[in-house]
One Martini backbone bead per residue (centre of mass of N, CA, C, O) as a GRO file, in nm:
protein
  397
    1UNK     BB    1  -6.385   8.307   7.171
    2UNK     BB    2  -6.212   8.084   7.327
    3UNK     BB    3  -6.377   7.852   7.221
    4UNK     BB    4  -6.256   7.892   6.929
    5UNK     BB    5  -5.960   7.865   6.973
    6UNK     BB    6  -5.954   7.636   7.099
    7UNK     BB    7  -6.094   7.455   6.851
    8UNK     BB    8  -5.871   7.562   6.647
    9UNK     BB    9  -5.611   7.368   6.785
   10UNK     BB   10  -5.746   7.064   6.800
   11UNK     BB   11  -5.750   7.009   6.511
   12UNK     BB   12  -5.435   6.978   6.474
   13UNK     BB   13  -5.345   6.802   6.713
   14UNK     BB   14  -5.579   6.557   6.586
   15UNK     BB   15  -5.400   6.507   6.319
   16UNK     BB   16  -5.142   6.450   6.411
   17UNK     BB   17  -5.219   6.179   6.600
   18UNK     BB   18  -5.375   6.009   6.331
   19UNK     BB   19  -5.088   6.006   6.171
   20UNK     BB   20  -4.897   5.886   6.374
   21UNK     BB   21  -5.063   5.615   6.343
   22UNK     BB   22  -5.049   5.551   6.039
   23UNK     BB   23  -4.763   5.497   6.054
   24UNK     BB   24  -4.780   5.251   6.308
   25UNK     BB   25  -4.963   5.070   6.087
   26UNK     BB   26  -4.751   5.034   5.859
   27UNK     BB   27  -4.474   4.936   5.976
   28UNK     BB   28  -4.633   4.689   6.106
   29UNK     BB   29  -4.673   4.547   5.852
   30UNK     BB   30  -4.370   4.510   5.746
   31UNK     BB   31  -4.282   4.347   5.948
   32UNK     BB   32  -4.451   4.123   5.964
   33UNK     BB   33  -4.357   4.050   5.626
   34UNK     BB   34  -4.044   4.029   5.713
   35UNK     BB   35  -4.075   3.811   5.897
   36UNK     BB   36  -4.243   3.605   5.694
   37UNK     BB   37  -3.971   3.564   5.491
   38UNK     BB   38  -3.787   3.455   5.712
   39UNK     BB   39  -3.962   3.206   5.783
   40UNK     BB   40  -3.930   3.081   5.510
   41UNK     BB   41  -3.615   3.064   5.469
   42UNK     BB   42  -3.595   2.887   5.720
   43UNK     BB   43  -3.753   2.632   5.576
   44UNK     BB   44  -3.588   2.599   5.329
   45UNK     BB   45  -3.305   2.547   5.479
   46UNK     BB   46  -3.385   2.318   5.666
   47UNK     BB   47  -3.503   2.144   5.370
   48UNK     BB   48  -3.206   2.171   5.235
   49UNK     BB   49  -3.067   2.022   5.532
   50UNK     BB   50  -3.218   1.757   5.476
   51UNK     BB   51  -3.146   1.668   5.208
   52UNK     BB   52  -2.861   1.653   5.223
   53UNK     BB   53  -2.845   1.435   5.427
   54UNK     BB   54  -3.019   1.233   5.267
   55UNK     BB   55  -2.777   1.215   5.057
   56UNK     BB   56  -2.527   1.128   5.197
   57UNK     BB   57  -2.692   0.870   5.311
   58UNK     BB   58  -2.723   0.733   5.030
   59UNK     BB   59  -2.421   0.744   4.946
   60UNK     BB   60  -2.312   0.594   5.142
   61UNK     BB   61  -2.482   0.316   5.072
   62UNK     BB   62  -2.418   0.303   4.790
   63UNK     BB   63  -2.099   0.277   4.856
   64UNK     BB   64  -2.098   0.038   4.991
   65UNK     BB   65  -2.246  -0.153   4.787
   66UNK     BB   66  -1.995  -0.081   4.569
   67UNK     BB   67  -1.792  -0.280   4.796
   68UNK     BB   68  -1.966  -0.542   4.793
   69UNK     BB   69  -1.934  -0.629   4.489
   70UNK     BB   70  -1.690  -0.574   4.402
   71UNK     BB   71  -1.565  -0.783   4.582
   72UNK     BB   72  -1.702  -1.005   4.468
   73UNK     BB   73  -1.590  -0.992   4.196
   74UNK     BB   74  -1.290  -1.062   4.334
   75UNK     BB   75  -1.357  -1.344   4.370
   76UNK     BB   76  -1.513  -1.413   4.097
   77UNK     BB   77  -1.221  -1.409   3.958
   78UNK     BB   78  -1.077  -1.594   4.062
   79UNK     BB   79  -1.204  -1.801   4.037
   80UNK     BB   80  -1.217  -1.816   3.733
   81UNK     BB   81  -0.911  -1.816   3.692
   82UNK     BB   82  -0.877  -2.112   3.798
   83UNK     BB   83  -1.038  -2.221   3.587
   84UNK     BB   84  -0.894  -2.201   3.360
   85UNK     BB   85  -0.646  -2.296   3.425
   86UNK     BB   86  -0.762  -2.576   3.434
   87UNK     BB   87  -0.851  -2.584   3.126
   88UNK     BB   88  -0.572  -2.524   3.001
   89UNK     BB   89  -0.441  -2.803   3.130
   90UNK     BB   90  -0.621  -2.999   2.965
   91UNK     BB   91  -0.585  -2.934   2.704
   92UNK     BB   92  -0.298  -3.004   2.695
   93UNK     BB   93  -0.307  -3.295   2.747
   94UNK     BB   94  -0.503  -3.357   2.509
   95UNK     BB   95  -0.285  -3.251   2.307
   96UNK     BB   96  -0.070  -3.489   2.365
   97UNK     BB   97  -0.271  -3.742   2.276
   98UNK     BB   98  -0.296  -3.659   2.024
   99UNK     BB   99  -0.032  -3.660   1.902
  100UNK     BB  100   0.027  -3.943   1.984
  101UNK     BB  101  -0.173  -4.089   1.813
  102UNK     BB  102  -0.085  -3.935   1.526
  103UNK     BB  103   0.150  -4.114   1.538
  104UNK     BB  104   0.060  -4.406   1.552
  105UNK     BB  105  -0.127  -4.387   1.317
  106UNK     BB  106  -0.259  -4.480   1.024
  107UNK     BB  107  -0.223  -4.206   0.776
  108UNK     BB  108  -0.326  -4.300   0.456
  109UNK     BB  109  -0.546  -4.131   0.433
  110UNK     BB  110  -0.409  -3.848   0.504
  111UNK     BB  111  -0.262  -3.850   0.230
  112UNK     BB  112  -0.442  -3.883   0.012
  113UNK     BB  113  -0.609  -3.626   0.082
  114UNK     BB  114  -0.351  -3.443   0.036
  115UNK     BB  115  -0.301  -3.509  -0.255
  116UNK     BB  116  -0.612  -3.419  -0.366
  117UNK     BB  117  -0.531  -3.116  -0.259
  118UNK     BB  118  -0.299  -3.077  -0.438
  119UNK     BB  119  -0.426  -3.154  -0.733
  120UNK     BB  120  -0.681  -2.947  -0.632
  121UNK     BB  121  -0.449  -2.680  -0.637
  122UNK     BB  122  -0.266  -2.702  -0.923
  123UNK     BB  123  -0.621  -2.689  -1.078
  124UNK     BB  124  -0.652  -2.388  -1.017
  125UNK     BB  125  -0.373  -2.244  -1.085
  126UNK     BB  126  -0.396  -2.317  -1.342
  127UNK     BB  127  -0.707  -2.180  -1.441
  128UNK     BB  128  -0.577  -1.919  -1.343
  129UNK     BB  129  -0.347  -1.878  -1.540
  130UNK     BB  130  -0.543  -1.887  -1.807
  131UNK     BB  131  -0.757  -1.649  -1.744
  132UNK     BB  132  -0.505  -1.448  -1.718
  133UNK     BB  133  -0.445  -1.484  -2.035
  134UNK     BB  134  -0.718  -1.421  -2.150
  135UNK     BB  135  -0.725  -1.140  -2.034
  136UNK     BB  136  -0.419  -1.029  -2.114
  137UNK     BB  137  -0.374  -1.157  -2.402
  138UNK     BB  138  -0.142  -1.305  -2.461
  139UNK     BB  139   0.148  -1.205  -2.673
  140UNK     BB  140   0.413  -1.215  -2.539
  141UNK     BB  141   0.791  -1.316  -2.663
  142UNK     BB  142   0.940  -1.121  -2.513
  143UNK     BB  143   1.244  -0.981  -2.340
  144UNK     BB  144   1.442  -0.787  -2.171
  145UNK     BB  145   1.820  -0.716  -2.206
  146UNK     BB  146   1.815  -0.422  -2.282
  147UNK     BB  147   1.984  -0.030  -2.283
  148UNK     BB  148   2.122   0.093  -2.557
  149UNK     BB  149   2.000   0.426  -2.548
  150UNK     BB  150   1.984   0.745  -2.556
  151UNK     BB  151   1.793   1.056  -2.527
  152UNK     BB  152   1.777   1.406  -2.516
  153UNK     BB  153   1.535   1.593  -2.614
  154UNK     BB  154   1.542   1.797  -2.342
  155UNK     BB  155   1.525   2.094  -2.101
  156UNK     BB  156   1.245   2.091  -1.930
  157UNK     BB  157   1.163   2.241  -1.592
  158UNK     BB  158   1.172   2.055  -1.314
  159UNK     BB  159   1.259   1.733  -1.136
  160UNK     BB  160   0.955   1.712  -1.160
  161UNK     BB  161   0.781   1.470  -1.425
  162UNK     BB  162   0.619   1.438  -1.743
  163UNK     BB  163   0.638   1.255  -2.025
  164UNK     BB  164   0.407   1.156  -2.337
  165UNK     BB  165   0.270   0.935  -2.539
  166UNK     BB  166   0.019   0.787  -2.724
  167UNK     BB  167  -0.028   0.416  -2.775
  168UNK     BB  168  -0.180   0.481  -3.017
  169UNK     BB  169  -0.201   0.460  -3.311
  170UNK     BB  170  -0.258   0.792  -3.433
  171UNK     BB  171  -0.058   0.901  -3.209
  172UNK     BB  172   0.157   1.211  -3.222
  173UNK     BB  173   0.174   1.331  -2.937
  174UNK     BB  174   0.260   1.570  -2.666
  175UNK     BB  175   0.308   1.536  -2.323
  176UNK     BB  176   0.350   1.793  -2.053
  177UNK     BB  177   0.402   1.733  -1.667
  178UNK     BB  178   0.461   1.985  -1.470
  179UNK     BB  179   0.521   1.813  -1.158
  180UNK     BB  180   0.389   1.679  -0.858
  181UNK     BB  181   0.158   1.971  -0.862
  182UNK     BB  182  -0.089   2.018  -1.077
  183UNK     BB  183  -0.303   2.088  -1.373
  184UNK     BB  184  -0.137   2.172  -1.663
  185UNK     BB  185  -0.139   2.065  -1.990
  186UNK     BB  186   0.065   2.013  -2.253
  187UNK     BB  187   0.017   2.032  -2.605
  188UNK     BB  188   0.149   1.869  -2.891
  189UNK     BB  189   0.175   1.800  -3.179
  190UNK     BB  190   0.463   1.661  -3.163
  191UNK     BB  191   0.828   1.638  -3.141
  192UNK     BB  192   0.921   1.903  -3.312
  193UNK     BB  193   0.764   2.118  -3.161
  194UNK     BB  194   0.876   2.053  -2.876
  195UNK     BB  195   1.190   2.088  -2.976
  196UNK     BB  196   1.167   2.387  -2.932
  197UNK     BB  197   1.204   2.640  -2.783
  198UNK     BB  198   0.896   2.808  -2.788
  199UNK     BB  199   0.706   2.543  -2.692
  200UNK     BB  200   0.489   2.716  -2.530
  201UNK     BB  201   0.333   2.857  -2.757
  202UNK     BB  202   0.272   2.578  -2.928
  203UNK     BB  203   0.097   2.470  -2.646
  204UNK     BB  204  -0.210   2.309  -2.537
  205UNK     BB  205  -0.392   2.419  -2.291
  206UNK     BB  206  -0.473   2.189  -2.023
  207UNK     BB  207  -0.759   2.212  -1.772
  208UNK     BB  208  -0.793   2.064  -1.466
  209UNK     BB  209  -1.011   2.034  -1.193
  210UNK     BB  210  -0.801   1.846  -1.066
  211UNK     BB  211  -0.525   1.783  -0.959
  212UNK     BB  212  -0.228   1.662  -0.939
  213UNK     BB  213   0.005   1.313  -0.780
  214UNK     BB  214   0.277   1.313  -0.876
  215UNK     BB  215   0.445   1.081  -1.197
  216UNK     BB  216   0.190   0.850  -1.263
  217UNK     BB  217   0.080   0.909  -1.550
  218UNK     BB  218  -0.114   0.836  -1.822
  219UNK     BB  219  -0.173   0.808  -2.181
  220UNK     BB  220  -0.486   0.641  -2.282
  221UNK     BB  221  -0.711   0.689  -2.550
  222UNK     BB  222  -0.766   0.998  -2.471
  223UNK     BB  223  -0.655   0.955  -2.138
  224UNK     BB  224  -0.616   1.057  -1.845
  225UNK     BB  225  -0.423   0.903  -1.567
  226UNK     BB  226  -0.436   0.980  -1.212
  227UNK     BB  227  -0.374   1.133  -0.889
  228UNK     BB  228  -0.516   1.270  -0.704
  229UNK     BB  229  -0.530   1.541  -0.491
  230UNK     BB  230  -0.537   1.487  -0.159
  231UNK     BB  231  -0.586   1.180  -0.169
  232UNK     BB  232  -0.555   0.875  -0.141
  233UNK     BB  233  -0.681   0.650  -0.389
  234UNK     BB  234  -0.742   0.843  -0.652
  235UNK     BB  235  -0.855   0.756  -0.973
  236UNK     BB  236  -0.850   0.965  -1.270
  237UNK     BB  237  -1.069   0.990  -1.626
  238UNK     BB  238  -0.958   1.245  -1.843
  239UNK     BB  239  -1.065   1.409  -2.103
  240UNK     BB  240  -0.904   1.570  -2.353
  241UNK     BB  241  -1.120   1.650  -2.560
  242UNK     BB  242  -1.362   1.719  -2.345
  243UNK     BB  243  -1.300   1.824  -2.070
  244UNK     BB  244  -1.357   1.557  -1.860
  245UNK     BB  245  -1.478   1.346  -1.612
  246UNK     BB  246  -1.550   1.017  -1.673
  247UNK     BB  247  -1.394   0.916  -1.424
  248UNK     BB  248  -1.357   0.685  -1.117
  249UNK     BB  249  -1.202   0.556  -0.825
  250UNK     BB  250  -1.052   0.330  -0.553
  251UNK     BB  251  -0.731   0.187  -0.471
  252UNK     BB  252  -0.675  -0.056  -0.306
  253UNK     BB  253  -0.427  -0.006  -0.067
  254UNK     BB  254  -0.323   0.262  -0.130
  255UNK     BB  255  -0.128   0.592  -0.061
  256UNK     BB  256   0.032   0.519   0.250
  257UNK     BB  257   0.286   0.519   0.072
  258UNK     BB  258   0.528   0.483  -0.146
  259UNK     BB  259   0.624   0.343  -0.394
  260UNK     BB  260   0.923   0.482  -0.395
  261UNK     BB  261   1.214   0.598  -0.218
  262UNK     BB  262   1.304   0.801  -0.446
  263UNK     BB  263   0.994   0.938  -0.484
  264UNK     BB  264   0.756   1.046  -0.248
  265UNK     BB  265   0.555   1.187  -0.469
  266UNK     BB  266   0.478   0.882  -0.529
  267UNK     BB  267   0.173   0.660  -0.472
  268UNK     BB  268   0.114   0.622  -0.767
  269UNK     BB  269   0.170   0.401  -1.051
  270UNK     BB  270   0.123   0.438  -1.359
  271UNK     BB  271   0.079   0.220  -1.644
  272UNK     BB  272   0.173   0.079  -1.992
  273UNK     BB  273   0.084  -0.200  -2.191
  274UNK     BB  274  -0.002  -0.453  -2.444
  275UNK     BB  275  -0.243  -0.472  -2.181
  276UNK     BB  276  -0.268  -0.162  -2.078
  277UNK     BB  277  -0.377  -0.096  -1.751
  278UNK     BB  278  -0.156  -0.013  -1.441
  279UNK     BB  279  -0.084  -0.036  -1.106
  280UNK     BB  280   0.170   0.120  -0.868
  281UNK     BB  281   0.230  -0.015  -0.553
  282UNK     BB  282   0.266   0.014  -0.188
  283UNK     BB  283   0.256  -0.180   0.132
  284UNK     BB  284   0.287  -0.248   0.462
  285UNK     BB  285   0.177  -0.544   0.402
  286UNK     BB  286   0.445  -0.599   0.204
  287UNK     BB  287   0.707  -0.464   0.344
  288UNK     BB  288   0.752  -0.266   0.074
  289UNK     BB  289   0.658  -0.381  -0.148
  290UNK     BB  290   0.499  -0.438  -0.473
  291UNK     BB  291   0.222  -0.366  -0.629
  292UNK     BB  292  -0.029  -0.508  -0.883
  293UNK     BB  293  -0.250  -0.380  -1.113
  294UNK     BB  294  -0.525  -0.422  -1.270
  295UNK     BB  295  -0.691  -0.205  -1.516
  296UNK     BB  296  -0.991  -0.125  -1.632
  297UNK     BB  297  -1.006   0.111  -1.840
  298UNK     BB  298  -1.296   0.138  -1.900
  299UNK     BB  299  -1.454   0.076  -1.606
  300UNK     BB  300  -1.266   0.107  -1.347
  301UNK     BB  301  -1.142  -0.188  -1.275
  302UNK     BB  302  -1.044  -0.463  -1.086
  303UNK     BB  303  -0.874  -0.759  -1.233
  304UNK     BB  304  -0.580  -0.766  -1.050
  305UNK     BB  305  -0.337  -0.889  -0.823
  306UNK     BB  306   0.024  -0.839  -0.702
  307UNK     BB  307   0.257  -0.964  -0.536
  308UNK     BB  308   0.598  -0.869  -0.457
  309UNK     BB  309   0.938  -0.900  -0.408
  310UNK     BB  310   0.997  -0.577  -0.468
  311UNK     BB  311   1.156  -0.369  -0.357
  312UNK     BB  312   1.128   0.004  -0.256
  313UNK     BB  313   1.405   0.025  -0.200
  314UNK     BB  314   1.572   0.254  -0.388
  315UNK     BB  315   1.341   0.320  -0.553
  316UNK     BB  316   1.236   0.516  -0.817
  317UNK     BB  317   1.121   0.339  -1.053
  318UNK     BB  318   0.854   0.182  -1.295
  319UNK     BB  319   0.765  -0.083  -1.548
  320UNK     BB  320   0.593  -0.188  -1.788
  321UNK     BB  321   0.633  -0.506  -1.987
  322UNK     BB  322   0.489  -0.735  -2.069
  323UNK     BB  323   0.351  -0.825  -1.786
  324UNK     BB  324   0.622  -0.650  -1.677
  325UNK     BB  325   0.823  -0.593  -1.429
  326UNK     BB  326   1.048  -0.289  -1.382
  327UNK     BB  327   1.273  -0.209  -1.156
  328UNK     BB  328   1.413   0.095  -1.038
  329UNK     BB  329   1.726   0.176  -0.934
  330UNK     BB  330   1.920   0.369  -0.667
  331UNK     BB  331   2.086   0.615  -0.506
  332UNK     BB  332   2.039   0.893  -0.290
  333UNK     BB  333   2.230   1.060  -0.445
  334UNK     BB  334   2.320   0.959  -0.747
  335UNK     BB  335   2.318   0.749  -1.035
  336UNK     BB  336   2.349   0.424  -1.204
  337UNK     BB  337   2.058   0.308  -1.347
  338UNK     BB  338   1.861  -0.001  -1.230
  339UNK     BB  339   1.767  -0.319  -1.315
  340UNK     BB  340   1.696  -0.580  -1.052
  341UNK     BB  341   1.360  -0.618  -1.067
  342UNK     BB  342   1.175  -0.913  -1.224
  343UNK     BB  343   0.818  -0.948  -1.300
  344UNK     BB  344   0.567  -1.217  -1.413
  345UNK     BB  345   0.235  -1.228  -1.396
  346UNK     BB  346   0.267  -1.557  -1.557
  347UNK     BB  347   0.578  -1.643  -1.405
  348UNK     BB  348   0.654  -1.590  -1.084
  349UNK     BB  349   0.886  -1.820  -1.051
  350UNK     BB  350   1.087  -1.619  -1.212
  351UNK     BB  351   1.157  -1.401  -1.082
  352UNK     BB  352   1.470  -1.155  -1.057
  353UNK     BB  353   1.773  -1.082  -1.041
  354UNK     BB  354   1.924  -0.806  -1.285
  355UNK     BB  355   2.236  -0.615  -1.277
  356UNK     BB  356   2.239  -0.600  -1.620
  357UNK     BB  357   2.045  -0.333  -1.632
  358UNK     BB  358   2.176  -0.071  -1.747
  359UNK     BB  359   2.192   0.252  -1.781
  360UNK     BB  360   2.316   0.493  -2.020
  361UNK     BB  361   2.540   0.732  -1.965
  362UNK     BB  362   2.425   0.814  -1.674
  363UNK     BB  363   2.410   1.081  -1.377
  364UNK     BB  364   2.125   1.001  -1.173
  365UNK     BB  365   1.768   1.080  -1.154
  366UNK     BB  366   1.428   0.970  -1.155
  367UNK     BB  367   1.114   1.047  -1.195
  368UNK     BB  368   1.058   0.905  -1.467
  369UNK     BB  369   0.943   0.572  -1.634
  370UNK     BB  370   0.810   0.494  -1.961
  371UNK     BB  371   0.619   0.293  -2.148
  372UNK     BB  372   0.602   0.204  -2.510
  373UNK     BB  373   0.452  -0.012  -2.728
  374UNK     BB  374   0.455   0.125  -2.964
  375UNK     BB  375   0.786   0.199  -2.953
  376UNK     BB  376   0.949   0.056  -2.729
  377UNK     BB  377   1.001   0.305  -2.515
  378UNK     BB  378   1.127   0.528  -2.310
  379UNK     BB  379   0.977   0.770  -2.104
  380UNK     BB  380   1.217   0.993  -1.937
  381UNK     BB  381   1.275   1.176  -1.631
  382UNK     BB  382   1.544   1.388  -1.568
  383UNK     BB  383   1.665   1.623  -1.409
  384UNK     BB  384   1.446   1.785  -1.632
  385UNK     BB  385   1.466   1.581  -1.878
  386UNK     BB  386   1.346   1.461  -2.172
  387UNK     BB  387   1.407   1.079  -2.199
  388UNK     BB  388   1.498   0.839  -2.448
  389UNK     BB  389   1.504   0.476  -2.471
  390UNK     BB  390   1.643   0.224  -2.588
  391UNK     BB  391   1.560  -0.133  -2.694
  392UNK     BB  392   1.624  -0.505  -2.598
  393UNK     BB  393   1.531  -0.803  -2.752
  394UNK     BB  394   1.392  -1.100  -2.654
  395UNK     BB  395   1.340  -1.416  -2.658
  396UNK     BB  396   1.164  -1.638  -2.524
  397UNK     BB  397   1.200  -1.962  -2.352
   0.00000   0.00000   0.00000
């Protein structure tokens, strides 16, 4: 009875013992894997303060590298700059030897050559000459003497607008451009419906893809020719009876300065006289004078430009007629509109100041002034009224 219950006492006191064995081989494992990822951690960064060391020394080195060619550089610009320096220096004595010897020298053929250099520049300027005439089909021989009289014929709108006839044969309609952007145009059957109060009832409305920008545009052959809103120097050619973009262009150099320094809302203007479609804009590089452009109305290409002497300085307007510039002046405040710069593009060495062709009667400022070649008339807005100038002309001389 004794020997079983030792029997019975040994075997928990024995599991107890096996147990806590158990757990201090358990123990024992952690450890040593802990040790072992400590191991390792402290070889890569042994190896990672070897790497940076080795980087240091890397950038050392090639810092001096880099400090030894600079230098080597410096040295060599050096010498450089002596070299041409005394290149310089060479070509300047050089230089007044020749001018020396070319003073000497009997220069009897080189006047000759200069001689035959510009009677073949006179013969190419003549052909020049004749070819623009055929161009532009010159057939104009009166010249602007004077502005009659005025007529207002309405007042509608704001500051800025435009209206005008197309000077085809047949056309009789008024067209009304209000504002210096907008897609609306309004069209009246003639010039006595536009004139009635209620004209806006009886006017039809075409509405533009894209908007206009500027008062320069113009009605020629049935199509509408405008300077795109938004754009540098886009003129589009939109069909007015089947209401559609027909074409546009790109007219070079334009766009980047107002045509006229009194109206800053137009950056390109359009005009139409005897001899077709004309566009006028100013540019930095002909320090803000006038630029005349020929262009094809059917193809909308440029078919010639001219540099005028006209500053745009102080200018409101301006108008094409018969191959000629007509730019309009006025003071910043607003006064007694003038023509004082006119250009003849067949006839370049006449432009000329004008100081006595005033508008008549009238004081204010234009924002649009258009001729029409076939009734011979300006079609001018000014502070909101629709204004017709009659015109005086003489035989050219």
């Amino acid at each position: 009875m004794v020997v079983l219950q030792v029997h019975f006492w040994l075997i928990p006191f024995l599991m107890s013992i096996m147990g806590a064995a158990q757990y201090l081989m358990q123990d024992a494992a952690l450890l040593s894997y802990i040790d072992q990822r400590f191991l390792f951690l402290e070889k890569r960064l042994e190896k990672c303060n070897q790497d940076v060391l080795e980087y240091v020394d890397e950038f050392r080195d090639f810092s001096k590298t880099v400090m030894s060619r600079l230098a080597g550089l410096n040295s060599d610009k050096a010498e450089v700059k002596s070299e041409v320096e005394n290149l310089l220096t060479r070509i300047e004595h050089a230089q007044r030897d020749i001018d020396y010897f070319g003073s000497v020298t009997d220069s009897n053929t080189c006047v000759e050559v200069h001689e035959d250099l510009v009677k073949q520049q006179l013969l190419e300027e003549a052909e020049e000459k004749k070819r623009l005439k055929l161009m532009l089909n010159a057939s104009c021989d009166h010249m602007l003497a004077g502005i009659r009289s005025l007529k207002i014929v309405k007042k509608t709108g704001g500051k800025h607008g435009s209206w005008m006839k197309d000077p085809g044969k047949k056309h009789t309609k008024i067209y009304l451009l209000s504002g210096s952007v907008n897609n609306v145009i309004l069209e009246f059957a003639d010039i006595m419906t536009f004139m009635e109060n209620s004209h806006t009832l009886k006017a039809r409305r075409v509405f533009l893809p894209v908007p206009w920008e500027g008062t320069g545009h113009v009605i020629y052959q049935g199509f509408l020719f405008y300077h795109r809103y938004g754009s540098l120097n886009e003129i589009i050619k939109f069909n007015i009876q089947r209401r559609n973009v027909a074409d546009q262009m790109l007219l070079p150099g334009a766009g980047r300065i107002p045509a006229y320094q009194l109206s800053p809302q137009t950056k390109i203007d359009l005009a139409v006289d005897e001899q077709g479609l004309w566009a006028l804009h100013a540019e930095p590089e002909t320090g803000g004078n006038i630029v005349i452009t020929k262009i094809n109305h059917v193809t909308m290409a440029v078919e010639h430009s001219w540099d005028t002497p006209c500053s745009s300085k102080d200018a409101e307007a301006a108008f094409m007629a018969c191959n000629t510039l007509h730019v309009v002046y006025n003071s910043p405040s607003g006064g007694t509109s003038r023509i004082q710069c006119v250009y003849d593009v067949l006839d370049a060495l006449n432009a000329y100041i004008n100081p006595g062709l005033h508008f008549p009667k009238r004081q204010g400022s234009h924002s649009t002034v258009h001729y029409n070649p076939k009734e011979k008339q300006l079609f001018a807005w000014g502070d909101g009224s629709q204004i017709i100038y009659k015109l005086h002309t003489e035989q050219k001389v």
